[in-house]
Structure formats: C-alpha cells, structure tokens
C-alpha cells in the first residue's frame, strides 16, 4: 500500500510535468483531476462520523475519566509548545538565509505586479477569520449551541466537545442502560473504520490525479523567482521533521523513529496531495491506531484536536514568510517584533483550519501584528499551493508525533504491535489495504 501510493505520487508529478511542458494541462485538469476530487470527497465524507463515533466509544471505554482532563491539558501544552518551536526555527532560518534580500529592481517589479490584486481576496477572507480568532471567541466556539448543526457543518472542535461529553455521560448512567448504546456505537465505529479501508483502495489513483493536476496547473517560472524562499521553507520543514520530531519520538515517546515514519507514510502522502489535514484525518487515524500501536481512545482525541489546532508546518512557514516579505519591502524586524511573530503565529496556527490555503489567510494576522504590508502575500501566492502540500504533510506528522508522546506518557503505546506490523527496521510486513 505504502509503495503503491508513493509510486502514484511520483508518477503523478511526472505526468503533470509532461502535461505542463507539452501543453495538455487542460486535459489533466478537466478529466483527471475529478478522480482526485472524488477521493478527497470520499475521505472527507468519513471524517465527521468517524471522529464522532470513535471519540464517543473511546471516551466511554476509558477506565478513569479523570485521565481525560490530564490528557487534555498535556495535549494543549504539547501542541502549543511544538508550534512555538516551529515558528522559532522558521524565523531563525529566514534570518540566516535572508531569502527576501538581493532581488534586482526588475525582479522586484515582476513579483510586485499583480501582487496587490491577488492579495485582495485573501485579505477579505482574513478579516472574517480574525473576528473568530480572539481568545474568548475561540474558547466559546468550542461549545456547540446546536450539536446537529456542528455535525452538519463539520465544526470539529464542537463535534469533539459533544462526543466527549456524551461519552462521559454514557459512563455515568446505569450499565444496563448504557450497554445497548455502547454496543450500537461500537458497531458503527467498525463500519466507519472499514469504510476508510475501502476508500483507501483507490488512494493511489486519487493521489496520482491530485498531484498530476497541481503540477500541470503550476506556473513553474515563479518557482525560480522565489527559489530561495521556497528552499528556506522546505529546509525548515525538513529540519523540523528529521531533527525535532525524531528526537521527540526517540526520547519522549521512546519508539522507533524509522518505524514511525514508515507507518505514517500513507497519511503523509495523502496530506501532501490533498493539502488538507482535516481531510487526511481518517487516514492518519488508521495509520496511528493500526500500524503504530496507539489505542483508538487516545488517537481519536489527540488527532482530531490536532487536525483542528496543531499546525507546526504552517507555523514554521509563517515565520519564514513574514521575514521574507519584511526583507522584500526593506523592513528590518527587531527582536521584539520577532517575538511578536512567535506569539501571533502560534495563535494563528491555533485558529487555522486544516483546509488548503488556510495558512496563507492566517499569515495576514501575523503580518499585521508587526506592521509588514499585507499585500506582500500576493508575492508568495504563486508558490503557495506547493508549499501548502509540504507543510500539510508536516502538520499531520506533528499531530501523530504528539499522539505517540501522550500515548507513551499514559502507558498506552503498544510498541510491540507496531513492531509486529512493520518489523524492527520499519519495513512493512503486511501491505494489503483490506485486513
Ligand atoms: N493546508 C494546511 C492544512 O490543512 C493548512 C495551511 O494552509 O497551512 O494543514
């Protein structure tokens, strides 16, 4: 399965590139992209029912309900500190590499052309988003006034709140009343897990189509103009993934690093091709519970909260992008201002939803906080889709790393299960998508 999805991704990129060069992008976008869209719609279809039911069953099966509070606080602390570390790495790297300096006047003009117009749409979206992201609103928004509407609109934090509360109440009513309800939801849970397995059968085709369409549609020229910027973001993401995550996995989760990356690969590939951590959630859950040895209770809680509030890749990218745009406009950000970037980018990441392009909208909040011209985002929009793919893969990895850490801290990480599934070295022993 892992290998087939990876091959599909590479083949999709090559096919998309050929389409771009030989000018048949239109064909790819009209006829091939829909296969990818169908795949994304199919996995998105399972997100809400799966998270709701898995959380409900997971909470109801917890032996000690008080552990929920502990897990909740640890989760929040871990997510916020990981995000802050990510922005700091992004800032440090951008200060060292200085990707926004050294442009000729001509290139600057070229990049600025149309930037303001492109930025307008994003700026309009951001003012709406900003209203929602004051701390009080953020907290109030977690409580659903109408849980049915939350389910229908896919408001994840509200769905999580309601499911956990319902799970707790299920343990508080007499067991003979609770039993049939629990049995019903356990059955429903199995149905949705199986649905993910079935949908994953077409993952290679979906990934191929999505990547082919993005590459075919891509203006490759702009990548050269912004090469240093793209490289800085990519280097930051790579360092963060290989150094920070590996260290955390080794020392905090005490688990095999290679095995982890191997086991999570399907989720990373789907995240990369879909640019949406929310849509990838069912696949992440599948990898973390079935391959990496985390029980469903912890995994469903951690991963669904993570897909809503934990965005390490996005935060790192926002750090680099802020410094890049400031340098481009000849603005020097002092230490105090950079500290402000860490704070606002961490907050922005909390408010970023896991959908394509959400990070660039929230970037406006960060730019505004340090007085960098918001129309600067128009300059980087051309390469944003590609960087979005990469940062989404990191976002999903971050959620999973934190899940491993909390599961280990709670004594619920079954390294033996992962070893059985993937072997000591991380090589998969079982490759079929259907059990
Ligand atoms: N697409 C990202 C995600 O879903 C969010 C972003 O735009 O940075 O995680």
Short mmCIF file of C-alpha atoms and ligand atoms in Angstrom, two decimals:
data_model
loop_
_atom_site.label_atom_id
_atom_site.label_comp_id
_atom_site.label_asym_id
_atom_site.label_seq_id
_atom_site.Cartn_x
_atom_site.Cartn_y
_atom_site.Cartn_z
CA UNK A 1 0.00 0.00 0.00
CA UNK A 2 2.75 2.43 1.07
CA UNK A 3 4.76 1.77 -2.03
CA UNK A 4 1.80 2.00 -4.38
CA UNK A 5 0.80 5.42 -3.05
CA UNK A 6 4.39 6.65 -3.24
CA UNK A 7 4.74 5.42 -6.81
CA UNK A 8 1.44 7.05 -7.72
CA UNK A 9 2.70 10.34 -6.33
CA UNK A 10 5.93 10.23 -8.32
CA UNK A 11 4.10 9.13 -11.49
CA UNK A 12 1.52 11.90 -10.97
CA UNK A 13 4.25 14.53 -10.65
CA UNK A 14 5.99 13.28 -13.80
CA UNK A 15 2.74 13.13 -15.76
CA UNK A 16 1.73 16.60 -14.54
CA UNK A 17 5.12 17.97 -15.53
CA UNK A 18 4.80 16.48 -19.00
CA UNK A 19 1.31 18.00 -19.30
CA UNK A 20 2.67 21.38 -18.24
CA UNK A 21 5.50 21.29 -20.75
CA UNK A 22 3.61 19.71 -23.66
CA UNK A 23 0.59 21.94 -23.04
CA UNK A 24 -2.12 19.44 -22.30
CA UNK A 25 -2.76 20.74 -18.77
CA UNK A 26 -6.38 21.44 -19.75
CA UNK A 27 -6.98 17.74 -20.35
CA UNK A 28 -5.45 16.79 -16.98
CA UNK A 29 -7.47 19.41 -15.12
CA UNK A 30 -10.77 18.55 -16.82
CA UNK A 31 -10.57 14.78 -16.93
CA UNK A 32 -8.00 13.58 -14.42
CA UNK A 33 -8.43 15.99 -11.52
CA UNK A 34 -12.03 14.77 -10.84
CA UNK A 35 -10.62 11.37 -9.79
CA UNK A 36 -8.60 13.17 -7.12
CA UNK A 37 -11.56 15.29 -6.11
CA UNK A 38 -13.66 12.15 -5.75
CA UNK A 39 -11.03 10.62 -3.48
CA UNK A 40 -10.88 13.73 -1.28
CA UNK A 41 -14.66 13.88 -1.08
CA UNK A 42 -14.78 10.22 -0.10
CA UNK A 43 -12.33 10.54 2.77
CA UNK A 44 -13.84 13.85 3.84
CA UNK A 45 -17.20 12.06 3.95
CA UNK A 46 -15.99 9.78 6.76
CA UNK A 47 -14.28 12.47 8.87
CA UNK A 48 -17.24 13.66 10.93
CA UNK A 49 -19.00 10.33 11.54
CA UNK A 50 -15.71 8.55 12.26
CA UNK A 51 -14.41 11.18 14.68
CA UNK A 52 -17.75 11.44 16.45
CA UNK A 53 -18.23 7.73 16.93
CA UNK A 54 -14.57 6.91 17.64
CA UNK A 55 -14.38 9.62 20.30
CA UNK A 56 -17.64 8.58 21.87
CA UNK A 57 -16.61 4.94 22.07
CA UNK A 58 -13.07 5.88 23.12
CA UNK A 59 -14.24 8.12 25.96
CA UNK A 60 -16.84 5.66 27.17
CA UNK A 61 -14.22 2.93 27.35
CA UNK A 62 -11.79 4.96 29.48
CA UNK A 63 -11.36 3.28 32.83
CA UNK A 64 -10.57 6.53 34.58
CA UNK A 65 -12.49 9.53 33.29
CA UNK A 66 -10.20 11.88 35.25
CA UNK A 67 -7.37 10.87 32.91
CA UNK A 68 -9.23 12.84 30.21
CA UNK A 69 -8.51 16.16 31.94
CA UNK A 70 -4.85 15.22 32.27
CA UNK A 71 -4.63 14.18 28.62
CA UNK A 72 -6.42 17.37 27.59
CA UNK A 73 -4.00 19.67 29.43
CA UNK A 74 -0.92 17.76 28.28
CA UNK A 75 -2.22 17.80 24.71
CA UNK A 76 -2.73 21.55 24.72
CA UNK A 77 0.67 22.27 26.28
CA UNK A 78 2.44 19.95 23.88
CA UNK A 79 0.68 21.33 20.80
CA UNK A 80 1.28 24.96 21.75
CA UNK A 81 4.96 24.47 22.60
CA UNK A 82 5.64 22.45 19.44
CA UNK A 83 4.05 25.21 17.37
CA UNK A 84 6.14 27.90 19.09
CA UNK A 85 9.33 25.87 18.43
CA UNK A 86 8.33 25.54 14.78
CA UNK A 87 7.89 29.32 14.31
CA UNK A 88 11.20 29.95 16.05
CA UNK A 89 13.00 27.57 13.69
CA UNK A 90 11.34 29.25 10.71
CA UNK A 91 12.38 32.70 11.93
CA UNK A 92 15.95 31.66 12.70
CA UNK A 93 16.40 30.08 9.31
CA UNK A 94 14.92 33.05 7.46
CA UNK A 95 17.22 35.42 9.37
CA UNK A 96 20.22 33.32 8.43
CA UNK A 97 19.37 32.71 4.77
CA UNK A 98 17.79 36.14 4.13
CA UNK A 99 15.59 34.90 1.26
CA UNK A 100 13.94 38.32 0.79
CA UNK A 101 17.16 40.22 0.10
CA UNK A 102 19.20 40.57 -3.05
CA UNK A 103 16.37 40.89 -5.60
CA UNK A 104 17.13 43.12 -8.60
CA UNK A 105 14.73 46.04 -9.15
CA UNK A 106 13.47 44.26 -12.25
CA UNK A 107 12.59 41.02 -10.42
CA UNK A 108 11.01 43.03 -7.64
CA UNK A 109 8.76 44.78 -10.13
CA UNK A 110 7.90 41.47 -11.75
CA UNK A 111 6.91 39.97 -8.42
CA UNK A 112 5.01 43.03 -7.27
CA UNK A 113 2.96 43.10 -10.47
CA UNK A 114 -0.49 41.87 -9.66
CA UNK A 115 0.53 41.10 -6.07
CA UNK A 116 -1.87 43.65 -4.62
CA UNK A 117 -4.80 42.35 -6.67
CA UNK A 118 -4.01 38.74 -5.76
CA UNK A 119 -3.75 39.66 -2.10
CA UNK A 120 -7.15 41.37 -2.02
CA UNK A 121 -9.20 38.18 -1.91
CA UNK A 122 -7.06 36.75 0.86
CA UNK A 123 -7.27 39.99 2.84
CA UNK A 124 -11.06 39.92 2.67
CA UNK A 125 -11.05 36.31 3.92
CA UNK A 126 -8.68 37.23 6.73
CA UNK A 127 -10.82 39.95 8.27
CA UNK A 128 -13.62 37.41 8.63
CA UNK A 129 -11.18 34.90 10.12
CA UNK A 130 -9.72 37.48 12.52
CA UNK A 131 -13.10 38.09 14.10
CA UNK A 132 -13.25 34.43 15.00
CA UNK A 133 -9.78 34.23 16.49
CA UNK A 134 -9.95 36.36 19.62
CA UNK A 135 -9.16 34.04 22.55
CA UNK A 136 -12.61 34.35 24.12
CA UNK A 137 -14.34 33.64 20.83
CA UNK A 138 -12.02 30.73 20.19
CA UNK A 139 -12.99 29.17 23.53
CA UNK A 140 -16.70 29.98 23.24
CA UNK A 141 -16.73 28.49 19.77
CA UNK A 142 -15.85 25.09 21.18
CA UNK A 143 -19.27 24.79 22.83
CA UNK A 144 -21.91 23.84 20.27
CA UNK A 145 -25.25 25.59 20.71
CA UNK A 146 -26.68 23.04 18.31
CA UNK A 147 -24.67 19.81 18.01
CA UNK A 148 -26.59 18.69 14.95
CA UNK A 149 -25.53 21.83 13.13
CA UNK A 150 -21.92 21.28 14.29
CA UNK A 151 -22.01 17.80 12.81
CA UNK A 152 -23.59 19.05 9.60
CA UNK A 153 -21.07 21.88 9.23
CA UNK A 154 -18.11 19.74 10.28
CA UNK A 155 -17.14 22.08 13.14
CA UNK A 156 -14.52 19.72 14.51
CA UNK A 157 -13.84 21.22 17.93
CA UNK A 158 -17.59 21.36 18.62
CA UNK A 159 -18.02 17.78 17.45
CA UNK A 160 -15.16 16.70 19.71
CA UNK A 161 -16.67 18.54 22.70
CA UNK A 162 -20.08 16.96 22.21
CA UNK A 163 -18.74 13.46 21.58
CA UNK A 164 -16.50 13.53 24.66
CA UNK A 165 -19.31 14.86 26.86
CA UNK A 166 -21.68 12.22 25.54
CA UNK A 167 -19.04 9.53 26.16
CA UNK A 168 -18.57 10.72 29.75
CA UNK A 169 -22.33 10.74 30.38
CA UNK A 170 -22.57 7.25 28.94
CA UNK A 171 -20.33 6.04 31.77
CA UNK A 172 -22.46 7.86 34.34
CA UNK A 173 -25.80 6.18 33.57
CA UNK A 174 -26.69 2.67 34.83
CA UNK A 175 -24.69 0.00 32.94
CA UNK A 176 -27.78 -1.87 31.75
CA UNK A 177 -28.97 1.32 30.02
CA UNK A 178 -25.55 2.18 28.65
CA UNK A 179 -24.81 -1.25 27.21
CA UNK A 180 -27.04 -1.22 24.11
CA UNK A 181 -25.96 2.34 23.25
CA UNK A 182 -22.29 1.44 23.57
CA UNK A 183 -22.79 -1.73 21.51
CA UNK A 184 -24.52 0.30 18.78
CA UNK A 185 -21.74 2.86 18.55
CA UNK A 186 -19.04 0.18 18.69
CA UNK A 187 -20.68 -1.43 15.68
CA UNK A 188 -20.96 1.92 13.91
CA UNK A 189 -17.29 2.56 14.68
CA UNK A 190 -16.32 -0.66 12.96
CA UNK A 191 -18.37 0.31 9.93
CA UNK A 192 -16.56 3.64 9.54
CA UNK A 193 -13.14 2.10 10.10
CA UNK A 194 -13.95 -0.42 7.38
CA UNK A 195 -15.16 2.41 5.15
CA UNK A 196 -11.73 4.04 5.42
CA UNK A 197 -10.11 0.73 4.40
CA UNK A 198 -12.36 0.50 1.37
CA UNK A 199 -11.78 4.12 0.32
CA UNK A 200 -8.02 3.67 0.71
CA UNK A 201 -8.15 1.10 -2.07
CA UNK A 202 -8.43 3.95 -4.55
CA UNK A 203 -5.82 6.11 -2.75
CA UNK A 204 -3.10 5.55 -5.38
CA UNK A 205 -5.43 6.75 -8.18
CA UNK A 206 -6.58 9.73 -6.13
CA UNK A 207 -3.03 10.72 -5.23
CA UNK A 208 -1.90 10.37 -8.85
CA UNK A 209 -4.74 12.58 -10.10
CA UNK A 210 -4.30 15.25 -7.42
CA UNK A 211 -0.56 15.60 -7.87
CA UNK A 212 -0.77 15.48 -11.68
CA UNK A 213 -3.37 18.28 -11.67
CA UNK A 214 -1.38 20.51 -9.29
CA UNK A 215 1.86 20.12 -11.25
CA UNK A 216 0.12 20.54 -14.63
CA UNK A 217 -1.52 23.73 -13.40
CA UNK A 218 1.62 25.16 -11.86
CA UNK A 219 3.46 28.16 -13.24
CA UNK A 220 6.94 26.70 -12.96
CA UNK A 221 8.59 30.03 -13.76
CA UNK A 222 7.62 31.62 -10.48
CA UNK A 223 9.39 28.89 -8.52
CA UNK A 224 12.72 30.13 -9.92
CA UNK A 225 11.99 33.71 -8.95
CA UNK A 226 11.17 32.62 -5.41
CA UNK A 227 13.66 29.78 -5.29
CA UNK A 228 15.49 30.93 -2.16
CA UNK A 229 12.23 31.48 -0.31
CA UNK A 230 10.87 28.04 -1.26
CA UNK A 231 14.14 26.42 -0.34
CA UNK A 232 14.18 28.11 3.08
CA UNK A 233 10.65 26.89 3.86
CA UNK A 234 11.47 23.38 2.64
CA UNK A 235 14.75 23.23 4.55
CA UNK A 236 12.95 24.39 7.71
CA UNK A 237 10.25 21.75 7.31
CA UNK A 238 12.82 19.05 6.66
CA UNK A 239 14.98 20.01 9.63
CA UNK A 240 11.94 20.18 11.85
CA UNK A 241 10.71 16.79 10.72
CA UNK A 242 14.02 14.97 10.77
CA UNK A 243 15.63 16.55 13.83
CA UNK A 244 12.90 17.76 16.18
CA UNK A 245 10.35 15.02 15.56
CA UNK A 246 12.95 12.27 15.56
CA UNK A 247 14.38 13.49 18.89
CA UNK A 248 10.92 13.72 20.43
CA UNK A 249 9.97 10.26 19.21
CA UNK A 250 13.20 8.76 20.48
CA UNK A 251 13.43 10.47 23.84
CA UNK A 252 9.86 11.32 24.81
CA UNK A 253 7.83 8.59 23.11
CA UNK A 254 10.66 6.03 23.26
CA UNK A 255 9.66 4.49 19.99
CA UNK A 256 11.41 3.52 16.76
CA UNK A 257 11.85 6.60 14.54
CA UNK A 258 12.15 4.71 11.23
CA UNK A 259 9.21 2.56 12.11
CA UNK A 260 7.15 5.65 12.87
CA UNK A 261 7.89 7.38 9.58
CA UNK A 262 7.32 4.18 7.66
CA UNK A 263 3.99 3.55 9.38
CA UNK A 264 2.78 7.10 8.88
CA UNK A 265 3.74 7.31 5.22
CA UNK A 266 0.24 6.79 3.72
CA UNK A 267 -1.10 9.67 5.82
CA UNK A 268 1.83 11.91 4.87
CA UNK A 269 1.32 11.17 1.19
CA UNK A 270 -2.42 11.81 1.32
CA UNK A 271 -1.78 15.04 3.28
CA UNK A 272 0.77 16.12 0.68
CA UNK A 273 -1.52 15.51 -2.25
CA UNK A 274 -4.70 16.88 -0.64
CA UNK A 275 -3.21 19.88 1.23
CA UNK A 276 -5.77 19.26 3.94
CA UNK A 277 -5.03 17.82 7.37
CA UNK A 278 -8.76 17.69 8.12
CA UNK A 279 -9.49 15.53 5.07
CA UNK A 280 -6.49 13.32 5.87
CA UNK A 281 -7.75 12.63 9.40
CA UNK A 282 -9.31 9.19 8.71
CA UNK A 283 -6.05 8.02 7.10
CA UNK A 284 -3.95 9.42 9.96
CA UNK A 285 -6.20 7.65 12.45
CA UNK A 286 -5.86 4.41 10.51
CA UNK A 287 -2.05 4.60 10.47
CA UNK A 288 -1.65 5.62 14.10
CA UNK A 289 -4.07 3.05 15.52
CA UNK A 290 -3.49 0.11 13.20
CA UNK A 291 0.20 0.42 12.46
CA UNK A 292 1.78 2.48 15.23
CA UNK A 293 0.15 0.90 18.26
CA UNK A 294 -1.87 3.78 19.78
CA UNK A 295 -5.30 2.81 21.17
CA UNK A 296 -8.28 4.40 19.47
CA UNK A 297 -9.41 6.39 22.53
CA UNK A 298 -6.21 8.44 22.76
CA UNK A 299 -5.66 8.60 19.00
CA UNK A 300 -9.13 9.81 18.06
CA UNK A 301 -8.99 12.57 20.68
CA UNK A 302 -5.43 13.71 20.01
CA UNK A 303 -5.60 13.55 16.23
CA UNK A 304 -8.94 15.26 15.81
CA UNK A 305 -7.92 18.06 18.18
CA UNK A 306 -4.55 18.18 16.40
CA UNK A 307 -6.09 18.45 12.93
CA UNK A 308 -8.02 21.47 14.22
CA UNK A 309 -5.41 23.33 16.26
CA UNK A 310 -1.92 21.90 15.77
CA UNK A 311 -0.16 23.21 12.67
CA UNK A 312 3.61 23.03 13.10
CA UNK A 313 4.38 23.14 9.39
CA UNK A 314 2.07 26.11 8.87
CA UNK A 315 3.60 27.98 11.83
CA UNK A 316 7.14 27.40 10.54
CA UNK A 317 6.14 28.59 7.08
CA UNK A 318 4.51 31.69 8.58
CA UNK A 319 7.77 32.52 10.38
CA UNK A 320 9.78 32.29 7.14
CA UNK A 321 7.13 34.10 5.06
CA UNK A 322 6.91 37.04 7.49
CA UNK A 323 10.66 37.63 7.47
CA UNK A 324 10.77 37.12 3.69
CA UNK A 325 8.07 39.70 2.99
CA UNK A 326 9.58 42.16 5.51
CA UNK A 327 13.00 41.82 3.84
CA UNK A 328 11.42 42.19 0.41
CA UNK A 329 9.99 45.55 1.47
CA UNK A 330 13.25 46.53 3.17
CA UNK A 331 11.78 46.34 6.69
CA UNK A 332 14.08 45.12 9.47
CA UNK A 333 12.26 43.15 12.12
CA UNK A 334 13.83 43.65 15.56
CA UNK A 335 13.98 41.04 18.32
CA UNK A 336 10.77 42.31 19.95
CA UNK A 337 8.91 42.14 16.68
CA UNK A 338 10.15 38.63 16.00
CA UNK A 339 8.94 37.60 19.44
CA UNK A 340 5.59 39.05 18.46
CA UNK A 341 5.69 36.86 15.34
CA UNK A 342 6.20 33.78 17.54
CA UNK A 343 3.17 34.74 19.62
CA UNK A 344 0.84 35.65 16.77
CA UNK A 345 1.89 32.78 14.53
CA UNK A 346 1.26 30.34 17.40
CA UNK A 347 -2.17 31.90 17.91
CA UNK A 348 -2.80 31.94 14.16
CA UNK A 349 -1.93 28.25 13.92
CA UNK A 350 -4.50 27.51 16.65
CA UNK A 351 -7.13 29.27 14.58
CA UNK A 352 -6.10 27.78 11.23
CA UNK A 353 -8.46 25.14 9.93
CA UNK A 354 -6.95 22.13 8.19
CA UNK A 355 -8.01 23.01 4.65
CA UNK A 356 -5.99 24.03 1.59
CA UNK A 357 -4.66 27.58 1.71
CA UNK A 358 -5.86 28.35 5.23
CA UNK A 359 -2.32 29.14 6.41
CA UNK A 360 -1.81 31.99 3.97
CA UNK A 361 -5.01 33.67 5.15
CA UNK A 362 -3.89 33.48 8.76
CA UNK A 363 -0.49 34.82 7.74
CA UNK A 364 -2.17 38.19 7.28
CA UNK A 365 -2.83 38.33 11.01
CA UNK A 366 0.88 37.79 11.65
CA UNK A 367 1.93 40.41 9.09
CA UNK A 368 -0.47 42.96 10.55
CA UNK A 369 0.85 42.41 14.07
CA UNK A 370 4.33 43.57 13.07
CA UNK A 371 3.40 46.20 10.52
CA UNK A 372 4.51 44.33 7.37
CA UNK A 373 2.40 45.30 4.30
CA UNK A 374 -0.36 42.66 3.93
CA UNK A 375 -0.33 42.89 0.13
CA UNK A 376 3.07 41.18 0.42
CA UNK A 377 1.27 37.85 0.46
CA UNK A 378 0.40 38.45 -3.20
CA UNK A 379 4.11 37.92 -3.91
CA UNK A 380 4.21 34.44 -2.42
CA UNK A 381 0.76 33.23 -3.51
CA UNK A 382 2.12 31.79 -6.76
CA UNK A 383 4.12 29.15 -4.93
CA UNK A 384 1.76 28.72 -2.02
CA UNK A 385 -0.03 25.62 -3.22
CA UNK A 386 3.22 23.70 -3.44
CA UNK A 387 4.41 24.86 -0.01
CA UNK A 388 0.92 24.10 1.36
CA UNK A 389 1.33 20.48 0.29
CA UNK A 390 4.62 20.20 2.13
CA UNK A 391 3.52 21.98 5.30
CA UNK A 392 0.32 19.91 5.48
CA UNK A 393 2.40 16.71 5.49
CA UNK A 394 4.36 18.18 8.42
CA UNK A 395 1.16 19.25 10.20
CA UNK A 396 -0.16 15.69 10.05
CA UNK A 397 3.20 14.30 11.20
CA UNK A 398 3.20 16.72 14.15
CA UNK A 399 -0.24 15.59 15.29
CA UNK A 400 0.89 11.97 15.13
CA UNK A 401 4.19 12.60 16.96
CA UNK A 402 2.33 14.31 19.82
CA UNK A 403 -0.16 11.43 19.89
CA UNK A 404 2.70 8.96 20.29
CA UNK A 405 4.15 11.06 23.12
CA UNK A 406 0.89 11.29 25.05
CA UNK A 407 0.11 7.60 24.47
CA UNK A 408 3.58 6.73 25.81
CA UNK A 409 3.15 9.03 28.82
CA UNK A 410 -0.19 7.37 29.57
CA UNK A 411 1.42 3.93 29.30
CA UNK A 412 -0.81 3.13 26.32
CA UNK A 413 1.69 2.91 23.49
CA UNK A 414 1.98 -0.63 22.21
CA UNK A 415 5.38 -0.70 20.52
CA UNK A 416 5.11 -4.46 20.09
CA UNK A 417 2.04 -4.11 17.90
CA UNK A 418 3.87 -1.65 15.67
CA UNK A 419 6.90 -3.93 15.56
CA UNK A 420 4.74 -6.87 14.57
CA UNK A 421 3.13 -4.85 11.81
CA UNK A 422 6.22 -3.16 10.44
CA UNK A 423 9.17 -5.20 11.61
CA UNK A 424 12.11 -3.92 13.64
CA UNK A 425 13.56 -1.90 10.80
CA UNK A 426 10.28 -0.31 9.81
CA UNK A 427 9.80 -2.49 6.74
CA UNK A 428 6.11 -3.34 6.33
CA UNK A 429 5.27 -6.96 6.86
CA UNK A 430 1.73 -6.62 5.63
CA UNK A 431 0.87 -4.48 2.71
CA UNK A 432 -2.75 -5.13 1.85
CA UNK A 433 -5.25 -2.34 2.47
CA UNK A 434 -8.01 -4.69 3.46
CA UNK A 435 -7.44 -6.83 6.54
N1 LIG B 1 -3.42 23.17 4.40
C1 LIG B 1 -2.93 23.17 5.76
C2 LIG B 1 -3.53 22.01 6.50
O1 LIG B 1 -4.57 21.52 6.15
C3 LIG B 1 -3.19 24.46 6.45
C4 LIG B 1 -2.40 25.55 5.78
O2 LIG B 1 -2.87 26.15 4.82
O3 LIG B 1 -1.26 25.79 6.21
O4 LIG B 1 -2.97 21.55 7.46
#
